GROMACS .gro file of C-alpha atoms in nm:
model
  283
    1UNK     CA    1  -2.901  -0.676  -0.332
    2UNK     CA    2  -2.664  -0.487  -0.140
    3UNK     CA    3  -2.432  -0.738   0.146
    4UNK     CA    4  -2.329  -0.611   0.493
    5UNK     CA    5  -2.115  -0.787   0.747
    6UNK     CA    6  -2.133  -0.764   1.101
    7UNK     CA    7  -1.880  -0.586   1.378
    8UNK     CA    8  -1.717  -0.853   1.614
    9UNK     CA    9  -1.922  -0.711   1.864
   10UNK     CA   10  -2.027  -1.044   2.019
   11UNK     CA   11  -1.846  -1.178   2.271
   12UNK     CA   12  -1.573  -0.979   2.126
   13UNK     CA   13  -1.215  -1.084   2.127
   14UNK     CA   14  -1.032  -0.794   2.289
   15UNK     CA   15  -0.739  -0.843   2.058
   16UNK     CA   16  -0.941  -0.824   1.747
   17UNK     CA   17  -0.926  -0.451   1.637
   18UNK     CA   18  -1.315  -0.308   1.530
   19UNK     CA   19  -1.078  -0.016   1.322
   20UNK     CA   20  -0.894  -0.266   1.146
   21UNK     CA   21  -1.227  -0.484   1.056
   22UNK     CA   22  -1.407  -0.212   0.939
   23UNK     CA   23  -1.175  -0.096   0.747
   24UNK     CA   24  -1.133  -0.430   0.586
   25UNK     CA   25  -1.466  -0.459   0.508
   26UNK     CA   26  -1.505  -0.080   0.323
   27UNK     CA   27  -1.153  -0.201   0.123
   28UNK     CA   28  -1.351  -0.530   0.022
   29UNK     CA   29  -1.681  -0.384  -0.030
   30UNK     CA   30  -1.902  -0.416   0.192
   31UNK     CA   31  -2.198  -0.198   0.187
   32UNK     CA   32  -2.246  -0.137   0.553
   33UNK     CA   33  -2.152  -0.268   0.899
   34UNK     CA   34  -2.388  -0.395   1.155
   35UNK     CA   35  -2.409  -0.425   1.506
   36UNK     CA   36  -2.676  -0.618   1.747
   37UNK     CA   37  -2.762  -0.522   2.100
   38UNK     CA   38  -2.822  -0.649   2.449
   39UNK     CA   39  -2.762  -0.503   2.786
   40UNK     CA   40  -2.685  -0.831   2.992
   41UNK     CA   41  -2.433  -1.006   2.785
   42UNK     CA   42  -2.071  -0.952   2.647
   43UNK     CA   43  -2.109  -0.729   2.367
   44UNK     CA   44  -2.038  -0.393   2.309
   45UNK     CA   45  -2.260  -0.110   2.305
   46UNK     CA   46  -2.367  -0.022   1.947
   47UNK     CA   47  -2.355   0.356   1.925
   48UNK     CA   48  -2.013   0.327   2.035
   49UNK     CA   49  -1.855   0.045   1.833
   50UNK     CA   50  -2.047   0.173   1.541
   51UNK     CA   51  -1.882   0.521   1.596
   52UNK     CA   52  -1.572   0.381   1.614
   53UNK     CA   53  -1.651   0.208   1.268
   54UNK     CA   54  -1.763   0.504   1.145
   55UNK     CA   55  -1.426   0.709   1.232
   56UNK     CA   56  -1.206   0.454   1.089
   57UNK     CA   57  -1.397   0.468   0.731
   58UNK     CA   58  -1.568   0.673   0.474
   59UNK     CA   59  -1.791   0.499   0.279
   60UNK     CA   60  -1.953   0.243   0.407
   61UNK     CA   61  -2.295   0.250   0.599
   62UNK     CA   62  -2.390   0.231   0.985
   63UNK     CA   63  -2.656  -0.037   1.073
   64UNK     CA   64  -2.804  -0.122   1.423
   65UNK     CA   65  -2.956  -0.424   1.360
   66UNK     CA   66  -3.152  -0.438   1.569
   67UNK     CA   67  -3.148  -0.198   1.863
   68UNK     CA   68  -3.287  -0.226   2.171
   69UNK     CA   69  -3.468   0.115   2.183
   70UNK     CA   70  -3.668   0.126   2.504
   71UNK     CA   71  -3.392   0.107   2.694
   72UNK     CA   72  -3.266   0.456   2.643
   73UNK     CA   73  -3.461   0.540   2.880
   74UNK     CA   74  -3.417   0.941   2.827
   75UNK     CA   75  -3.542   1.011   2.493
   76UNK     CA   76  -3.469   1.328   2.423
   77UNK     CA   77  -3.094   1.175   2.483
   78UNK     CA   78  -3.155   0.868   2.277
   79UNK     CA   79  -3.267   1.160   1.995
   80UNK     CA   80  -2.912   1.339   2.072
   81UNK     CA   81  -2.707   1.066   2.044
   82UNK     CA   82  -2.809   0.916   1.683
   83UNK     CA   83  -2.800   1.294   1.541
   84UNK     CA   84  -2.493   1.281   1.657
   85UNK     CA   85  -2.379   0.949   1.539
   86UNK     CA   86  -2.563   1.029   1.199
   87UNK     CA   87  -2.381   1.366   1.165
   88UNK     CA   88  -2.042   1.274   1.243
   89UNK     CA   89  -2.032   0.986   0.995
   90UNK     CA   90  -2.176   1.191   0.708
   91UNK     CA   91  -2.516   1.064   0.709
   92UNK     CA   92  -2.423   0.664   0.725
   93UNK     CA   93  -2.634   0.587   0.961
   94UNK     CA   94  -2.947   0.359   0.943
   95UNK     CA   95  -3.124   0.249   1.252
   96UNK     CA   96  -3.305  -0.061   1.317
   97UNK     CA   97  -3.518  -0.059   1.610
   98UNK     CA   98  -3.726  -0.326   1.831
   99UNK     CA   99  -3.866  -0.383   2.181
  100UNK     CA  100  -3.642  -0.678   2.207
  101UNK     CA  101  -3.756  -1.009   2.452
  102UNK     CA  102  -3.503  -1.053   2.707
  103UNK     CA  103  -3.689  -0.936   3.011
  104UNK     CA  104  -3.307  -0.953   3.213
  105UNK     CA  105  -3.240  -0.683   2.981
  106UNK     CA  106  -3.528  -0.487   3.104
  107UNK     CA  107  -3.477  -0.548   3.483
  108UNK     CA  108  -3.099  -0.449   3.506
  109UNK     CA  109  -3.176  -0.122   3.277
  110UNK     CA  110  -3.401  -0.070   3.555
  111UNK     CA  111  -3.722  -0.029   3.243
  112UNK     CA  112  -4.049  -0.178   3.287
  113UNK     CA  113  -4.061  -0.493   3.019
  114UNK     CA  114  -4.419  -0.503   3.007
  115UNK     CA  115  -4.421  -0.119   2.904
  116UNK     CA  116  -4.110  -0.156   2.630
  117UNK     CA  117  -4.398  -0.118   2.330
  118UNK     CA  118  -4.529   0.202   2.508
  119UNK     CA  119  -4.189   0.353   2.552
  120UNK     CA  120  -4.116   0.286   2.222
  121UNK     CA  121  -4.408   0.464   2.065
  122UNK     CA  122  -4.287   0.741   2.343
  123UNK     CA  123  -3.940   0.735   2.203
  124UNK     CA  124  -3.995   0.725   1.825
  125UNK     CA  125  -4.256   1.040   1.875
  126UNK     CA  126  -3.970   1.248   2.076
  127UNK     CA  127  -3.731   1.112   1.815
  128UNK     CA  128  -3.893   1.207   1.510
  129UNK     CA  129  -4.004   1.548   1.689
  130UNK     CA  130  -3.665   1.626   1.761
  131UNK     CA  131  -3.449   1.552   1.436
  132UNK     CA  132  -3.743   1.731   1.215
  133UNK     CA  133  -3.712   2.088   1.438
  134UNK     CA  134  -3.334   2.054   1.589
  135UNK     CA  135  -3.452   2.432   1.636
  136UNK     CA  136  -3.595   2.340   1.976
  137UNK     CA  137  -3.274   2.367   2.153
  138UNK     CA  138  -3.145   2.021   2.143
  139UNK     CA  139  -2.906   1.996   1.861
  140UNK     CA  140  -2.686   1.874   1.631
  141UNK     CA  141  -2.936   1.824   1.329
  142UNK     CA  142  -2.855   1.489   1.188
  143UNK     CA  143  -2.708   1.461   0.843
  144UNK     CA  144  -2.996   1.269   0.695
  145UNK     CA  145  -3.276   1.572   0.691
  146UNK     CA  146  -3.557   1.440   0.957
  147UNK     CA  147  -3.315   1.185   1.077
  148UNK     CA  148  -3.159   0.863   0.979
  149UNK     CA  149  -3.401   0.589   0.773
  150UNK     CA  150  -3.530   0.340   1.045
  151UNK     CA  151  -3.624   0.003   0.994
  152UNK     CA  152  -3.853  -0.214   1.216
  153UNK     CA  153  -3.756  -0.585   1.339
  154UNK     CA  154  -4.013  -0.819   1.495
  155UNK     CA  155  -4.346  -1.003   1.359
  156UNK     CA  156  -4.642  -0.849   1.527
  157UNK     CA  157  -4.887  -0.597   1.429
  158UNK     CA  158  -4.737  -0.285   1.680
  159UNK     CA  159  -4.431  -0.351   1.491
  160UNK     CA  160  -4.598  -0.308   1.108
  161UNK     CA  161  -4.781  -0.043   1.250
  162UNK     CA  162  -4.399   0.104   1.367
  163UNK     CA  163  -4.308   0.070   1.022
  164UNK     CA  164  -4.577   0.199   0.841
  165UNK     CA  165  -4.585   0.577   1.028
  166UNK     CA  166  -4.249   0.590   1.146
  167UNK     CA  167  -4.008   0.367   0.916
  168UNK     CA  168  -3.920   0.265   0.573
  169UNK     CA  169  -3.862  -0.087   0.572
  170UNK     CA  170  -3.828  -0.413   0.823
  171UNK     CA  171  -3.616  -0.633   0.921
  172UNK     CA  172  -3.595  -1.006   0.942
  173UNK     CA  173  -3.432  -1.265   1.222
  174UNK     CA  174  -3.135  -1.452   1.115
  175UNK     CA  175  -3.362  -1.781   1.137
  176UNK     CA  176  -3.329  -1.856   0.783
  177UNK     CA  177  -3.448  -1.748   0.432
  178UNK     CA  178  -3.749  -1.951   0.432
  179UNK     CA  179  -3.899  -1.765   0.749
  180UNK     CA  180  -3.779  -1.423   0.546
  181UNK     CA  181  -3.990  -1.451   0.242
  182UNK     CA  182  -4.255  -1.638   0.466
  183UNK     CA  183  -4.315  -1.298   0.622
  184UNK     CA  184  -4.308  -1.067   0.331
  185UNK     CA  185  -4.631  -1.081   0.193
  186UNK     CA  186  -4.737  -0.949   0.554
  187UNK     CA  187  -4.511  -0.660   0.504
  188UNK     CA  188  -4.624  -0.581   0.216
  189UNK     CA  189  -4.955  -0.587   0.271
  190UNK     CA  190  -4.936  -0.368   0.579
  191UNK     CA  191  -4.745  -0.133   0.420
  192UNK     CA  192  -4.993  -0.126   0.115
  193UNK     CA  193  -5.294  -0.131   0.384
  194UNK     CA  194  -5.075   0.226   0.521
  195UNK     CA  195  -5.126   0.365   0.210
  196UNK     CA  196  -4.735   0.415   0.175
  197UNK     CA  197  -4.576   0.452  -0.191
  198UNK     CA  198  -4.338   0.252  -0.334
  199UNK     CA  199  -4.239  -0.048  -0.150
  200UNK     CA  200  -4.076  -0.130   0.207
  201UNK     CA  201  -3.681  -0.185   0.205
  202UNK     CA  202  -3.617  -0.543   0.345
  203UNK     CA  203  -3.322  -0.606   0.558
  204UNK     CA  204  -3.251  -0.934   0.595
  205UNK     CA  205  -2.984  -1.131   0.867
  206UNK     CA  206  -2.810  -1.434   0.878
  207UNK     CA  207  -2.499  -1.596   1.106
  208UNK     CA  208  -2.195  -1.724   0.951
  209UNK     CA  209  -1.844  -1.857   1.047
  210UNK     CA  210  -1.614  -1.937   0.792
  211UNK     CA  211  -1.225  -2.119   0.838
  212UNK     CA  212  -1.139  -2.360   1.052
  213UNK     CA  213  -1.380  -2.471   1.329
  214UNK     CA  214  -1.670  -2.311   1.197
  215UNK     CA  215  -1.892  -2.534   1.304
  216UNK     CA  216  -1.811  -2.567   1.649
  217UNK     CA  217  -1.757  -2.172   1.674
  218UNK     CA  218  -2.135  -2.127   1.512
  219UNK     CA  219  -2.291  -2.355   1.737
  220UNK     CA  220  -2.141  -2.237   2.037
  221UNK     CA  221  -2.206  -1.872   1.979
  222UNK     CA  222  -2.559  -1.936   1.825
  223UNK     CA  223  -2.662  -2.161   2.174
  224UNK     CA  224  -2.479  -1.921   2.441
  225UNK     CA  225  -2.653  -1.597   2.267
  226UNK     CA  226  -3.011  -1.800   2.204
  227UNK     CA  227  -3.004  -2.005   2.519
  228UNK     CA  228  -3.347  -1.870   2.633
  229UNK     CA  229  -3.501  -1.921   2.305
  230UNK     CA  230  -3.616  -2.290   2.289
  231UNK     CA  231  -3.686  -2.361   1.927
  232UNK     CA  232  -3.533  -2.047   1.767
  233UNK     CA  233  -3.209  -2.150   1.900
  234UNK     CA  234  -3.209  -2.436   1.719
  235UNK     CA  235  -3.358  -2.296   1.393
  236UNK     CA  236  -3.107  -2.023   1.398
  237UNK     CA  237  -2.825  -2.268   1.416
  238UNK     CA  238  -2.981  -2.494   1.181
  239UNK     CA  239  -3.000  -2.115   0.921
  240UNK     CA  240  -2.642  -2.079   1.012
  241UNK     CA  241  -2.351  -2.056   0.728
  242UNK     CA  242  -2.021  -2.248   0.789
  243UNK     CA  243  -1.923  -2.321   0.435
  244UNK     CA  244  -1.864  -2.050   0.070
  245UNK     CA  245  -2.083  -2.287  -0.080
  246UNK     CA  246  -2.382  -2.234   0.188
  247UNK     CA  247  -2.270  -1.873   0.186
  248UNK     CA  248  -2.322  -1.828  -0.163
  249UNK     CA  249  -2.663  -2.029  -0.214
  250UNK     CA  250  -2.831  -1.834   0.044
  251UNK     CA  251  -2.726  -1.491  -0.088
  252UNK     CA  252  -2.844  -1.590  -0.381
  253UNK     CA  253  -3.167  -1.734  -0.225
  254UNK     CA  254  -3.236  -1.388  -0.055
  255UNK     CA  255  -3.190  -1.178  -0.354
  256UNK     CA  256  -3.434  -1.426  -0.548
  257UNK     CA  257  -3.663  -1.359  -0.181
  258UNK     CA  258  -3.696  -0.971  -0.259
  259UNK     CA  259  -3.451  -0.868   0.013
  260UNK     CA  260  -3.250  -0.543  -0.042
  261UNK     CA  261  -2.986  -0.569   0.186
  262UNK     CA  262  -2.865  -0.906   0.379
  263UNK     CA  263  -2.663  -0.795   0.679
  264UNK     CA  264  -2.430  -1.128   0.753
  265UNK     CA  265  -2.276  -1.155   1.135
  266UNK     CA  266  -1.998  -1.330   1.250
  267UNK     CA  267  -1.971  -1.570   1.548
  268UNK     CA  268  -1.616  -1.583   1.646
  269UNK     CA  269  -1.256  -1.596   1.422
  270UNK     CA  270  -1.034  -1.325   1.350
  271UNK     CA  271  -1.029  -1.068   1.070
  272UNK     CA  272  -0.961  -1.326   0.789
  273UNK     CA  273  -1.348  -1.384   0.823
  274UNK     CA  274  -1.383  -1.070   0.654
  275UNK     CA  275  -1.210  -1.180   0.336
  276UNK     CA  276  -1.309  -1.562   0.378
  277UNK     CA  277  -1.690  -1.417   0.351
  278UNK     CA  278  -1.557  -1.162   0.091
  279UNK     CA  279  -1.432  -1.399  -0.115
  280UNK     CA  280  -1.738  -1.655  -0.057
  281UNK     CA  281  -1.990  -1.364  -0.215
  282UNK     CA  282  -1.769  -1.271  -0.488
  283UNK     CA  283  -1.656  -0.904  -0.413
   0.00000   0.00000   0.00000
């Protein structure tokens, strides 16, 4: 199972130097760097810190997990941009894509929330169109030929259908390994049902703060950034990691699950939580 660590893109310290952590975490090795996404909160934009990431290393792999697709609004844009992104880091980029549930999002993007599924059928169909014939005028071809691998976040049918024509794997919430491997048979199934060969890559999440304070730094990030949540807020806090011990079981626990790649995010401390979880995971 490959193990990813998240950019301090969350409420992000403005001190803390994304250049110097992802460098850190390509030295370490790390096999890619993630990045979530929101429009109304303090966090930075993920095309941008994850070209930043991607200019400061070599190696290591680009992961938007997940991305808030719908509201790039301008699709033939949206198409630009990741070609972009995916070309100018050498074909590191993977994308992982959802309608997201903050309606706030939604309002101040000025988007229609109940039409986010539509527009991102609309999207992934412009998308697609445009990385397979870059020919049409809108360039740069991406690196990956027909464009990055995308990866599909969220538990209802649209999104297995997402997966099945469009993607090659899904993604799981950071609520824990049980409600991972919970969900896999349904994955499986769909993509079996899609008559798709081989078998669905499975990206799974998880929070962790290691060091002094963890726990309080955890729970206070975990409750600010789930507040409208209700009960996931509390499961996610409950899933997250605050000691090497519970860092190590659960890796362990997720590669016994099935999942590929388990893309760990950090809630607060400096860039000693890049070795601290480093040395917790044994690289």
């Amino acid at each position: 199972m490959d193990i990813g660590i998240g950019l301090p893109a969350l409420r992000p310290d403005p001190e803390l130097s994304i250049t110097a952590w992802a460098r850190r975490a390509e030295e370490r090795g790390f096999a890619s760097l993630g990045t979530i996404d929101r429009l109304v909160y303090d966090n930075y934009e993920p095309f941008t810190a994850l070209a930043v990431a991607a200019g400061a290393t070599s190696r290591i792999r680009l992961t938007s997990g997940i991305l808030l697709a719908p509201l790039r609004a301008d699709h033939a844009l949206f198409a630009k941009s990741v070609a972009t992104l995916d070309r100018l880091s050498g074909g590191r980029l993977t994308l992982g894509l959802a309608p997201g549930g903050r309606e706030d999002d939604y309002t101040v993007g000025g988007v229609d929330f109940r039409r986010r599924g539509k527009l991102l059928d609309a999207l992934l169909e412009r998308a697609v169109q445009q990385w397979e014939h870059p020919d049409d005028g809108v360039g740069p071809a991406p690196a990956t030929r027909g464009g990055p691998p995308l990866l599909f976040g969220g538990n209802s049918e649209a999104a297995l259908r997402r997966m099945t024509v469009h993607g090659v794997g899904w993604v799981g919430g950071a609520s824990g390994v049980a409600d991972f491997r919970a969900f896999l048979p349904t994955v499986r199934q769909a993509w079996q049902n899609a008559g798709r060969a081989g078998e669905p890559r499975l990206l799974g999440t998880a929070n962790f703060a290691l060091g002094p304070d963890a726990e309080q730094r955890i729970r206070d990030r975990i409750l600010h950034y789930y507040a409208f949540a209700g009960e996931y807020a509390q499961r996610s806090l409950t899933a997250g990691l605050i000691t090497p011990d519970q860092v190590a079981r659960e890796v362990a626990a997720y590669a016994e699950a099935g999942c590929d790649e388990l893309l760990l995010m950090p809630n607060g401390g400096g860039l000693e939580q890049v070795d601290l979880l480093a040395d917790a995971i044994g690289l």
